[in-house]
CSV table of C-alpha atoms in Angstrom, one decimal:
chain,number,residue,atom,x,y,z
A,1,UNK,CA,0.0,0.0,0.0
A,2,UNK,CA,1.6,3.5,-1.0
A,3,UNK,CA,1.7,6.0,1.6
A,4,UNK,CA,0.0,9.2,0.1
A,5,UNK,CA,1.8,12.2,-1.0
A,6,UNK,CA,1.5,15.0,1.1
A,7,UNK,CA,-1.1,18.2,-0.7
A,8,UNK,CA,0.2,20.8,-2.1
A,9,UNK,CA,-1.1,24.3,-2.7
A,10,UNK,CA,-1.3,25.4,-6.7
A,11,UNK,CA,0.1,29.2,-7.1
A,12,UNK,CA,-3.3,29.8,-8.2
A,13,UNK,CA,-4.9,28.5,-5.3
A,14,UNK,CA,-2.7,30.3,-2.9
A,15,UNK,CA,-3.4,33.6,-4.8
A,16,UNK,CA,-6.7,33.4,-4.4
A,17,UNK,CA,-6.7,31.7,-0.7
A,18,UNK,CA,-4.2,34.8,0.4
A,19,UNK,CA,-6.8,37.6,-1.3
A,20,UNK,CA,-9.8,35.4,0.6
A,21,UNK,CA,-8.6,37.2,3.4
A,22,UNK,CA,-8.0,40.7,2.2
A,23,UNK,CA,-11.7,40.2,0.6
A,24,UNK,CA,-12.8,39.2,3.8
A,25,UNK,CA,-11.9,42.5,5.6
A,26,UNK,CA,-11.8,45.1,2.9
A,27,UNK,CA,-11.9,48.1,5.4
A,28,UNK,CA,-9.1,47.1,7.3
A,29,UNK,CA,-6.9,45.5,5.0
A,30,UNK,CA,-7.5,48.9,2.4
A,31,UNK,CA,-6.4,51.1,5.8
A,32,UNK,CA,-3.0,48.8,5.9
A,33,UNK,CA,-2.5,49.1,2.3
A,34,UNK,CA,-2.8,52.6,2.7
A,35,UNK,CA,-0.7,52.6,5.8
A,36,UNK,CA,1.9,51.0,3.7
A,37,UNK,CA,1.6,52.8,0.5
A,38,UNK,CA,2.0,56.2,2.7
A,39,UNK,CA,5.1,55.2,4.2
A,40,UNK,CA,6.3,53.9,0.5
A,41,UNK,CA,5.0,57.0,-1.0
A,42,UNK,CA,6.7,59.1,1.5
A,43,UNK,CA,10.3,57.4,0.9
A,44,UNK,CA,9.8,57.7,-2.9
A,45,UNK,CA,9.0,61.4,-3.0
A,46,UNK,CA,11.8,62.4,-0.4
A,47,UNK,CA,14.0,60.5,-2.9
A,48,UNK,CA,12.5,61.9,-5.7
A,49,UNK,CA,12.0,65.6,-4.5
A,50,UNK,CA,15.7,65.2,-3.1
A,51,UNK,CA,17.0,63.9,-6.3
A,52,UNK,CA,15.3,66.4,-8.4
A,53,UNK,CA,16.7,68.9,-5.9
A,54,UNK,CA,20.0,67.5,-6.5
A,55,UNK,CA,19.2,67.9,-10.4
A,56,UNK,CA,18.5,71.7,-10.3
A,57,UNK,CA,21.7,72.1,-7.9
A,58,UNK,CA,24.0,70.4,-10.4
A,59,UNK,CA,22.7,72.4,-13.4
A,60,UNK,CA,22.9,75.8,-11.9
A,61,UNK,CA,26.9,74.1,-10.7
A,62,UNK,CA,27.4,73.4,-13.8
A,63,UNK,CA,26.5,77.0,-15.4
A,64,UNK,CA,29.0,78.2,-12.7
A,65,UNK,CA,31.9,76.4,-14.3
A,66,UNK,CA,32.5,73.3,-12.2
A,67,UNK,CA,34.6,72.0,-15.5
A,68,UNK,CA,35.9,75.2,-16.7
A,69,UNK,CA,39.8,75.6,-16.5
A,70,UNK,CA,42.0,78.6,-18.1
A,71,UNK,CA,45.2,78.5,-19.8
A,72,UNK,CA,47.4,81.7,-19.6
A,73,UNK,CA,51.2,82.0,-20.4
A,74,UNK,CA,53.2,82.4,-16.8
A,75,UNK,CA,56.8,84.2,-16.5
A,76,UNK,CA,60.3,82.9,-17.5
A,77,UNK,CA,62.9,82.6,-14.7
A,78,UNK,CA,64.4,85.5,-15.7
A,79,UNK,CA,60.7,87.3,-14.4
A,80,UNK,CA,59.6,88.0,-18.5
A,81,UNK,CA,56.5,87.2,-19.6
A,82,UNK,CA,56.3,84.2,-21.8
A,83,UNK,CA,54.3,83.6,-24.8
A,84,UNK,CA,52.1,80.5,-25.5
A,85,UNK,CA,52.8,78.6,-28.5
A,86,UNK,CA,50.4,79.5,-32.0
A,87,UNK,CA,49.7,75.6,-31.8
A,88,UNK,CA,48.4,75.4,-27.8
A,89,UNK,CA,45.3,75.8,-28.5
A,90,UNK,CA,44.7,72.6,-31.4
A,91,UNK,CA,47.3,70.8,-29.4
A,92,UNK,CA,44.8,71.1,-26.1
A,93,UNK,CA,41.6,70.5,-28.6
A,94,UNK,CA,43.4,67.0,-28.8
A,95,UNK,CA,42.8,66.1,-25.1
A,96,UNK,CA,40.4,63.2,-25.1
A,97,UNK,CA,38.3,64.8,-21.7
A,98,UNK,CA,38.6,68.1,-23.1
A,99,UNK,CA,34.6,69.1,-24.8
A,100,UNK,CA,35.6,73.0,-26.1
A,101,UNK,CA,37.9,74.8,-26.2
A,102,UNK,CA,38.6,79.0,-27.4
A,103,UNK,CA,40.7,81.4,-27.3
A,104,UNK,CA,41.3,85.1,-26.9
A,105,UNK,CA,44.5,87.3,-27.6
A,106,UNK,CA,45.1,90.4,-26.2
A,107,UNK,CA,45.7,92.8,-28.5
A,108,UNK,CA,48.0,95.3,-26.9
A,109,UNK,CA,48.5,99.4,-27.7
A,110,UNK,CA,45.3,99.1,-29.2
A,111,UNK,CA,42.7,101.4,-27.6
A,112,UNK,CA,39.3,101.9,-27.8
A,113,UNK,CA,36.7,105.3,-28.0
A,114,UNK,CA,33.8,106.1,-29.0
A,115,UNK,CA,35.1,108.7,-31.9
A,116,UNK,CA,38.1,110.6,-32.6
A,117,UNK,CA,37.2,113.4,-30.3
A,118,UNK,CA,37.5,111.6,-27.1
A,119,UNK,CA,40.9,112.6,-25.6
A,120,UNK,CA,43.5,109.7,-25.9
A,121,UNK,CA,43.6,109.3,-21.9
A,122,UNK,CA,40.7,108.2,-21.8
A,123,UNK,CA,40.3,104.9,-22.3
A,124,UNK,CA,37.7,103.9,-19.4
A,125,UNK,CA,39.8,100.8,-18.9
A,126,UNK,CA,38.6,98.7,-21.6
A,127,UNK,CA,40.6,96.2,-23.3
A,128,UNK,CA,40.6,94.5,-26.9
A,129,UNK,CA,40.7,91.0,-27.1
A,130,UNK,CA,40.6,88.8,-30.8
A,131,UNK,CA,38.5,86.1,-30.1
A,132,UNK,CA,37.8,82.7,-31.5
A,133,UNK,CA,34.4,82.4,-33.1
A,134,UNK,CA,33.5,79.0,-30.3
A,135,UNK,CA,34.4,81.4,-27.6
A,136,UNK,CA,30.6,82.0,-26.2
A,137,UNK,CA,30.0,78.5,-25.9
A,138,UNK,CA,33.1,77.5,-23.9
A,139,UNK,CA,32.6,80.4,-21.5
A,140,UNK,CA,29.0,80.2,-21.7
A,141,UNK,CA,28.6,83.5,-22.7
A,142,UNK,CA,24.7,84.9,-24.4
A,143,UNK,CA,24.6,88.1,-26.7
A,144,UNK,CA,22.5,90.6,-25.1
A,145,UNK,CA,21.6,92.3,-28.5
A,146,UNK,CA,22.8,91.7,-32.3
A,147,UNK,CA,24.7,88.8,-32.9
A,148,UNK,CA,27.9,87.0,-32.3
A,149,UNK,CA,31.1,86.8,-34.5
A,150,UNK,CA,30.8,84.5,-37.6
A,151,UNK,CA,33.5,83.1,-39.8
A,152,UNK,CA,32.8,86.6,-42.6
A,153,UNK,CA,32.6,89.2,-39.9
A,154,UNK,CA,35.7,87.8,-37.9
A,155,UNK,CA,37.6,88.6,-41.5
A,156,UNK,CA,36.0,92.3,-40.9
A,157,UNK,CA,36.1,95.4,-39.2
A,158,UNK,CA,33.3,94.4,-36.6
A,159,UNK,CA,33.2,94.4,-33.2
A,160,UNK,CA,31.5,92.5,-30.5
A,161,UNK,CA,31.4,94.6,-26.8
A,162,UNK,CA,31.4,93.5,-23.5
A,163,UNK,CA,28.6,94.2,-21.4
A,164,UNK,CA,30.4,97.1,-19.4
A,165,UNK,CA,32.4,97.9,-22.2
A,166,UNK,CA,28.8,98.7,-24.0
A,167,UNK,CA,28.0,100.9,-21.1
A,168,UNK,CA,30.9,103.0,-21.0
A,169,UNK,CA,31.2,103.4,-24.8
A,170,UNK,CA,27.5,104.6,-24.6
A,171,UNK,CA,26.3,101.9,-27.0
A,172,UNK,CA,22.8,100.3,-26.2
A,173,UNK,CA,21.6,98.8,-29.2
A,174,UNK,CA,24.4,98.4,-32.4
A,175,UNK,CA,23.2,98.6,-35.6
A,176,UNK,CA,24.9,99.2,-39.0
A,177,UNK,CA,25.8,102.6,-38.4
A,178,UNK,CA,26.9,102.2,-34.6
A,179,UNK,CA,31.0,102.7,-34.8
A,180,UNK,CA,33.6,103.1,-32.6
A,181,UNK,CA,37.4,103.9,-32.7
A,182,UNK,CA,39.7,100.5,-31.9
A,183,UNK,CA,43.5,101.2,-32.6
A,184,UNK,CA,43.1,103.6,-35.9
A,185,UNK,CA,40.5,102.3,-37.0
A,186,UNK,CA,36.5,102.0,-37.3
A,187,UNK,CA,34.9,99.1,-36.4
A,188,UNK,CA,31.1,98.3,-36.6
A,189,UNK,CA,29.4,97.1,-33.4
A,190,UNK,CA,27.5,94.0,-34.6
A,191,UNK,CA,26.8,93.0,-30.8
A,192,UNK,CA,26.8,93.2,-27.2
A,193,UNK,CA,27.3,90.4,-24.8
A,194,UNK,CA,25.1,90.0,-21.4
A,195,UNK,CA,27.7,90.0,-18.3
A,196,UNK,CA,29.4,86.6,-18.3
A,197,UNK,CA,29.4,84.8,-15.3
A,198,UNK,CA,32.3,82.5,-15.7
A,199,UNK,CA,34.9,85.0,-17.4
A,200,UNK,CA,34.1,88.4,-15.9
A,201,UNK,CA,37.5,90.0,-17.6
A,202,UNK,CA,35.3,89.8,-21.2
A,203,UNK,CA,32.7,92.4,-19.6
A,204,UNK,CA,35.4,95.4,-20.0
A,205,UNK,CA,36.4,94.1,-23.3
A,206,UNK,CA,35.8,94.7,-27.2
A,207,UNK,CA,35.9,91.4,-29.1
A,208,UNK,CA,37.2,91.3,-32.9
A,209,UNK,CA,37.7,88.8,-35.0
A,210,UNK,CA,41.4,86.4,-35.1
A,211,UNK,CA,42.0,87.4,-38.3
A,212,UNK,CA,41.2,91.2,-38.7
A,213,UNK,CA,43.0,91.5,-35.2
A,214,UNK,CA,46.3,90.0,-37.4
A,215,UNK,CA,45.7,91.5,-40.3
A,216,UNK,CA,44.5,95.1,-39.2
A,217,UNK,CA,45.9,95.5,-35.5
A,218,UNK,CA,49.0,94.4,-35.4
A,219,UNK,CA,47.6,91.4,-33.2
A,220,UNK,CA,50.8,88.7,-33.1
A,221,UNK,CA,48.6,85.9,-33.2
A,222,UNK,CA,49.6,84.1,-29.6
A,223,UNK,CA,46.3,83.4,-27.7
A,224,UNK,CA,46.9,84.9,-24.1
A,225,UNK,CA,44.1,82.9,-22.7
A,226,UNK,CA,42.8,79.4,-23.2
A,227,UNK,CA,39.6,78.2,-21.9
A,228,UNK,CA,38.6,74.5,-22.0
A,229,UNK,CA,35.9,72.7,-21.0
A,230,UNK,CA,36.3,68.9,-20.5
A,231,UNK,CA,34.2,65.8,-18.4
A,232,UNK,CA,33.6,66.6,-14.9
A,233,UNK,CA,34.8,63.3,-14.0
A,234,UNK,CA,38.1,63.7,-15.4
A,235,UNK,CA,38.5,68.3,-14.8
A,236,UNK,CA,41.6,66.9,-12.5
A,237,UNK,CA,43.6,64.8,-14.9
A,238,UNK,CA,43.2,67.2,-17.8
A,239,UNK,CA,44.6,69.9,-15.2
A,240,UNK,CA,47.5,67.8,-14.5
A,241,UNK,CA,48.5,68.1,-18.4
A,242,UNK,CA,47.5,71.3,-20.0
A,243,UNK,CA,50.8,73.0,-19.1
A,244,UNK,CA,53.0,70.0,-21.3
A,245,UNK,CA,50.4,69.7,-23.8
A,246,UNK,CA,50.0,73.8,-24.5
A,247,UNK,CA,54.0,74.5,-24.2
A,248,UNK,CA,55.4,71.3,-24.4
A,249,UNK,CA,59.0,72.8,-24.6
A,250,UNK,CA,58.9,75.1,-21.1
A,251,UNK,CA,55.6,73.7,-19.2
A,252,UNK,CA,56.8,75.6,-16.6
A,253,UNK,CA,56.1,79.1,-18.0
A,254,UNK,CA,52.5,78.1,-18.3
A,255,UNK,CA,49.4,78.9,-15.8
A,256,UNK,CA,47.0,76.8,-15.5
A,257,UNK,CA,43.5,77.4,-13.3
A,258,UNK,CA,42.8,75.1,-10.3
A,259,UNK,CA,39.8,73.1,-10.6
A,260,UNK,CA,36.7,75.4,-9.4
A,261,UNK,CA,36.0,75.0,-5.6
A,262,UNK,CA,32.4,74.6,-6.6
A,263,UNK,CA,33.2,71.1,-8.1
A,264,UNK,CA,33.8,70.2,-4.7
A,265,UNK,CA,31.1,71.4,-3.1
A,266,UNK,CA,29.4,69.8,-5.8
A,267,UNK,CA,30.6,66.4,-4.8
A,268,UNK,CA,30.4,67.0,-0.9
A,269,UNK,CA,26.9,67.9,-1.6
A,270,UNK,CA,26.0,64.4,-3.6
A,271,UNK,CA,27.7,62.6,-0.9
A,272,UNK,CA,25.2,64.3,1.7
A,273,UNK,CA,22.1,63.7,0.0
A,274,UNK,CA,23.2,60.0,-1.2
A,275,UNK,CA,23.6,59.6,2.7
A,276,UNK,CA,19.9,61.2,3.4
A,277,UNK,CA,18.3,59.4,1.1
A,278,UNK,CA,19.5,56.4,2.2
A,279,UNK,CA,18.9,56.6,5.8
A,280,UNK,CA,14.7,58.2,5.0
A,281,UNK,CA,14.5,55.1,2.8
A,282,UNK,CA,15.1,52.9,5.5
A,283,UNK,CA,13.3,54.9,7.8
A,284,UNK,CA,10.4,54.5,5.6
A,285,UNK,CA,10.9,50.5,5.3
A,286,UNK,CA,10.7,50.1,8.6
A,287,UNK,CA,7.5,51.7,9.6
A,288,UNK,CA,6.2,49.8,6.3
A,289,UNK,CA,7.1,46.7,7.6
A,290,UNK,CA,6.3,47.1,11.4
A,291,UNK,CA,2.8,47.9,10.2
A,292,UNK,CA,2.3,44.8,7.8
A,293,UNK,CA,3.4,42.8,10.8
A,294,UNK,CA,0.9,44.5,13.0
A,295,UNK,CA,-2.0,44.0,10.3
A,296,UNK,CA,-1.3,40.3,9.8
A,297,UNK,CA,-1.0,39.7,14.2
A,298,UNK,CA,-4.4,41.1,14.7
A,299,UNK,CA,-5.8,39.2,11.7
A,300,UNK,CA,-4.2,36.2,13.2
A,301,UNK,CA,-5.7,36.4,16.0
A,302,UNK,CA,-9.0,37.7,14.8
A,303,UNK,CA,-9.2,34.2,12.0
A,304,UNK,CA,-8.9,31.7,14.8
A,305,UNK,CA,-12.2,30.0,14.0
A,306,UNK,CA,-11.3,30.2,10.3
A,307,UNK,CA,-7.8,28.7,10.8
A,308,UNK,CA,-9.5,25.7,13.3
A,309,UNK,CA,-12.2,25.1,10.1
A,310,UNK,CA,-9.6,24.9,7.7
A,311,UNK,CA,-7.7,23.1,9.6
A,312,UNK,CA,-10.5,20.6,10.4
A,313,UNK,CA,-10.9,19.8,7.2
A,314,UNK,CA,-7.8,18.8,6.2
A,315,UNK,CA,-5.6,22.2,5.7
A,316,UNK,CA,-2.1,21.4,6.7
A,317,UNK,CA,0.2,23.9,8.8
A,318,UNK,CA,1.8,24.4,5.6
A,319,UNK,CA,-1.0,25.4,3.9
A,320,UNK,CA,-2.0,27.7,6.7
A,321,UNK,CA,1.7,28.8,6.8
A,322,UNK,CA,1.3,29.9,2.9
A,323,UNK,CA,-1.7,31.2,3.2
A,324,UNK,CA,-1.2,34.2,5.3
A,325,UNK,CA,2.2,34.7,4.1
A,326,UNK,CA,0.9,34.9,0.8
A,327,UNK,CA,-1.7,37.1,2.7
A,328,UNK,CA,1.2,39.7,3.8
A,329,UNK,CA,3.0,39.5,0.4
A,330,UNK,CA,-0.3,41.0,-1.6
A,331,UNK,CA,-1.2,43.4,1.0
A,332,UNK,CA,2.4,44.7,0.6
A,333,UNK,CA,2.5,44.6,-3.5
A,334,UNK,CA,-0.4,46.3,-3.1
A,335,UNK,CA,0.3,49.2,-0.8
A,336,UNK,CA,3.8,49.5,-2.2
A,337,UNK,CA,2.7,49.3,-6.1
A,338,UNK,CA,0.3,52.4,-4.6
A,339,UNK,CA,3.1,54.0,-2.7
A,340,UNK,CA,5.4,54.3,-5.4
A,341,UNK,CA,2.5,55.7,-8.0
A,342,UNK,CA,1.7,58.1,-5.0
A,343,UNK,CA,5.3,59.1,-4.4
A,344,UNK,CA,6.1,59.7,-7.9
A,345,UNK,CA,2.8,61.9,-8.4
A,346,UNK,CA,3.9,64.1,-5.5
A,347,UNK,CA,7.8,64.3,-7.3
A,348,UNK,CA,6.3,65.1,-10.3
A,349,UNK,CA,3.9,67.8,-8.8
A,350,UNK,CA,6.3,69.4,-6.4
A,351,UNK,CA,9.2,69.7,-9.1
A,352,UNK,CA,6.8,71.8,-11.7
A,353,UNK,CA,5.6,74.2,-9.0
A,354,UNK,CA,9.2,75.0,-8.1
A,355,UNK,CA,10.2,74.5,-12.0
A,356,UNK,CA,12.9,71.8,-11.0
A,357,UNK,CA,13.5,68.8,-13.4
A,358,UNK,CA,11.8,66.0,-12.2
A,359,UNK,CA,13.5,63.1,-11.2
A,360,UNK,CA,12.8,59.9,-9.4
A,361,UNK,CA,15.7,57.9,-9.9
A,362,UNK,CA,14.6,53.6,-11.2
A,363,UNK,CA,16.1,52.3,-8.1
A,364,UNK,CA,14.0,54.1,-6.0
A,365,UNK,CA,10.9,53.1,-7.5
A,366,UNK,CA,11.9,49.3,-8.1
A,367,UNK,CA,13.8,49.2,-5.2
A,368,UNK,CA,10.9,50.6,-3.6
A,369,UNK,CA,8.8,47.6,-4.7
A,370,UNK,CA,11.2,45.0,-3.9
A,371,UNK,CA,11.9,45.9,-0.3
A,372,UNK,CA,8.3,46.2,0.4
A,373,UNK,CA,7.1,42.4,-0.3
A,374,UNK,CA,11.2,41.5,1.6
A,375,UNK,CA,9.9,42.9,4.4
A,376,UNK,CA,6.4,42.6,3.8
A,377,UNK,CA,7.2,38.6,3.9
A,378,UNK,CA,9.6,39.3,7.1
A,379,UNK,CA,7.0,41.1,8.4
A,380,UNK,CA,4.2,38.3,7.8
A,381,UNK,CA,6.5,35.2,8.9
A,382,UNK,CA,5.6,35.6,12.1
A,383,UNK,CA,2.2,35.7,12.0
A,384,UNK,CA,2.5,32.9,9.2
A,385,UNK,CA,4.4,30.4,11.5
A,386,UNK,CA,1.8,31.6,14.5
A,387,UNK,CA,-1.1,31.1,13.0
A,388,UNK,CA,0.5,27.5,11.5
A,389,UNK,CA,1.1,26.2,15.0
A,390,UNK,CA,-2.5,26.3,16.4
A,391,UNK,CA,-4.2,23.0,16.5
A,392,UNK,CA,-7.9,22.9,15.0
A,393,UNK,CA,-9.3,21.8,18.7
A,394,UNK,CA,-7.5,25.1,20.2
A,395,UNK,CA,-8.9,27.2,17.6
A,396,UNK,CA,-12.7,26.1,17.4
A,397,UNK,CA,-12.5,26.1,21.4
A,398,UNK,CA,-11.4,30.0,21.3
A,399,UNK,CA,-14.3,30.8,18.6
């Protein structure tokens, strides 16, 4: 005679004998689910809000320069100044990291005025620098009004001014017959530049053209700053050889910029928040979890005479076992699934009011998921293995 096989609970049938009980008790097991989708919904829009937070503060880093660095020639031993190589600039354009890079070059005995009968003395201080045409996007510079050098008018007379050199020349608006008086010379003003953030010495300048500089004021053609922008990640180790690569002969006469202090800041600052987030997450999990554990004690305790019946006819502790810890799993999908839609609804709504980006980064909302039912199940063992123990006479005597 063959001993029978023990029975065995189909997935289906333990689906639907672990929703039996949520069924059962709608009210309170829609309270727990809401219990648990708050707590979810919480951690997922501090993680969100605080990522999207974190979004905003990198971008308005970023616009401050974080991966900006300068080139300038230094002195010689001998206390001269030295003079960057005509190549530096392609040669630093070949840096793997580096993204953009310009040039200026100052032009020097070359004054500026607002006509010929402005006394030579005074200059009001302003400078005239030839300028690559890529230079606005390096720096991150915006024309305030007209428009920026192009490859025809950097072969021209025309001039593009700061935005204090505009002031002090008196020039709001240029237009074809707005002139002024650099070196001996007239040069039309095609532009003016709003204040630039990142390289304030080009508010008191006058920008022309490489190649009329050469050609019309006796520019030598030696850039006397470089500016490069290269891959946050790597701002260091491109520091570390701009001086060989732009004067590979005397790397010593060359100055380079330190990395921006707001770079680290930057990086303390994601550090900070990486840390926060973390510890609210966990936070969150474990008021989650403490209430699914709660919800599935009392429910325990209030299906005695259920658990006896089952168990009367012919439910094994295992079954009872799966039951409610299939019970526990689906009340935690479901408040979690709801938390995270919740959470995310909250990012989204918070982050257009204060016109951040929104972000709620895929771990949070998948991780968000996948903790829930771990604990959700730690949470329910208990319970599970409780309610698995009672004998079906001990149960129908305590109905």
């Amino acid at each position: 005679m063959t001993r029978p096989s023990p029975s065995r609970l189909a997935p289906g049938d333990l689906l639907r004998a672990g929703g039996a009980g949520l069924r059962a008790r709608p009210a309170r097991a829609l309270l727990s689910a809401l219990g648990i989708a708050i707590g979810i919904a919480a951690m997922v829009a501090v993680v969100g809000i605080s990522s999207s937070s974190q979004a905003q503060l990198d971008q308005r880093l970023a616009a401050l320069g974080t991966n900006l660095l300068t080139v300038a020639p230094g002195h010689t031993i001998d206390g001269q100044r030295a003079t960057l190589p005509a190549e530096a600039e392609p040669m630093i354009g070949r840096i793997g990291p580096v993204t953009a890079v310009a040039a200026t070059g100052a032009v020097d005995g070359a004054h500026v005025y607002r006509s010929d009968r402005i006394p030579k003395a005074e200059t009001n201080g302003l400078v005239v620098l030839a300028a690559r045409l890529g230079l606005p996007r390096t720096v991150g510079a915006t024309v305030r009004a007209g428009t920026w050098l192009n490859a025809a008018t950097g072969r021209y007379p025309a001039a593009v001014l700061g935005a204090t050199a505009a002031d002090r020349l008196g020039v709001g608006r240029p237009g074809p017959q707005t002139e002024i008086l650099v070196g001996a010379g007239r040069f039309t003003v095609i532009g003016v530049l709003a204040p630039v953030a990142l390289a304030p010495e080009l508010d008191t300048a006058v920008l022309v053209g490489w190649d009329v500089a050469t050609a019309a004021l006796g520019f030598d053609g030696h850039a006397t700053t470089v500016y490069t922008r290269s891959e946050e990640s790597r701002v260091e180790a491109v520091r570390a050889v701009l001086a060989a690569t732009a004067n590979p002969q005397a790397p010593g006469t060359v100055a380079v910029s330190k990395p921006s202090d707001v770079l680290a800041a930057r990086r303390a600052a994601d550090e900070t928040l990486n840390a926060l987030l973390l510890g609210l997450g966990a936070v969150a999990l474990l008021v989650g979890g403490v209430g699914v554990a709660n919800t599935m004690v009392i429910s325990v305790l209030e299906r005695r005479s259920e658990i006896g019946l089952r168990r009367a006819l012919g439910a094994t502790r295992g079954h009872i076992r799966l039951q409610f810890l299939a019970e526990s799993l689906l009340l935690s999908a479901l408040g979690g699934c709801g938390g995270v839609l919740l959470g995310v609804a909250v990012t989204a709504g918070y982050a257009a009011y204060q016109r951040w980006p929104a972000v709620v980064p895929p771990w949070a909302t998948a991780g968000a998921v996948a903790a829930t039912l771990l604990v959700g199940g730690l949470a329910g063992l208990y319970p599970a293995l409780r309610a698995a123990r009672l004998s079906p006479t001990e149960a129908l005597a305590a109905s």
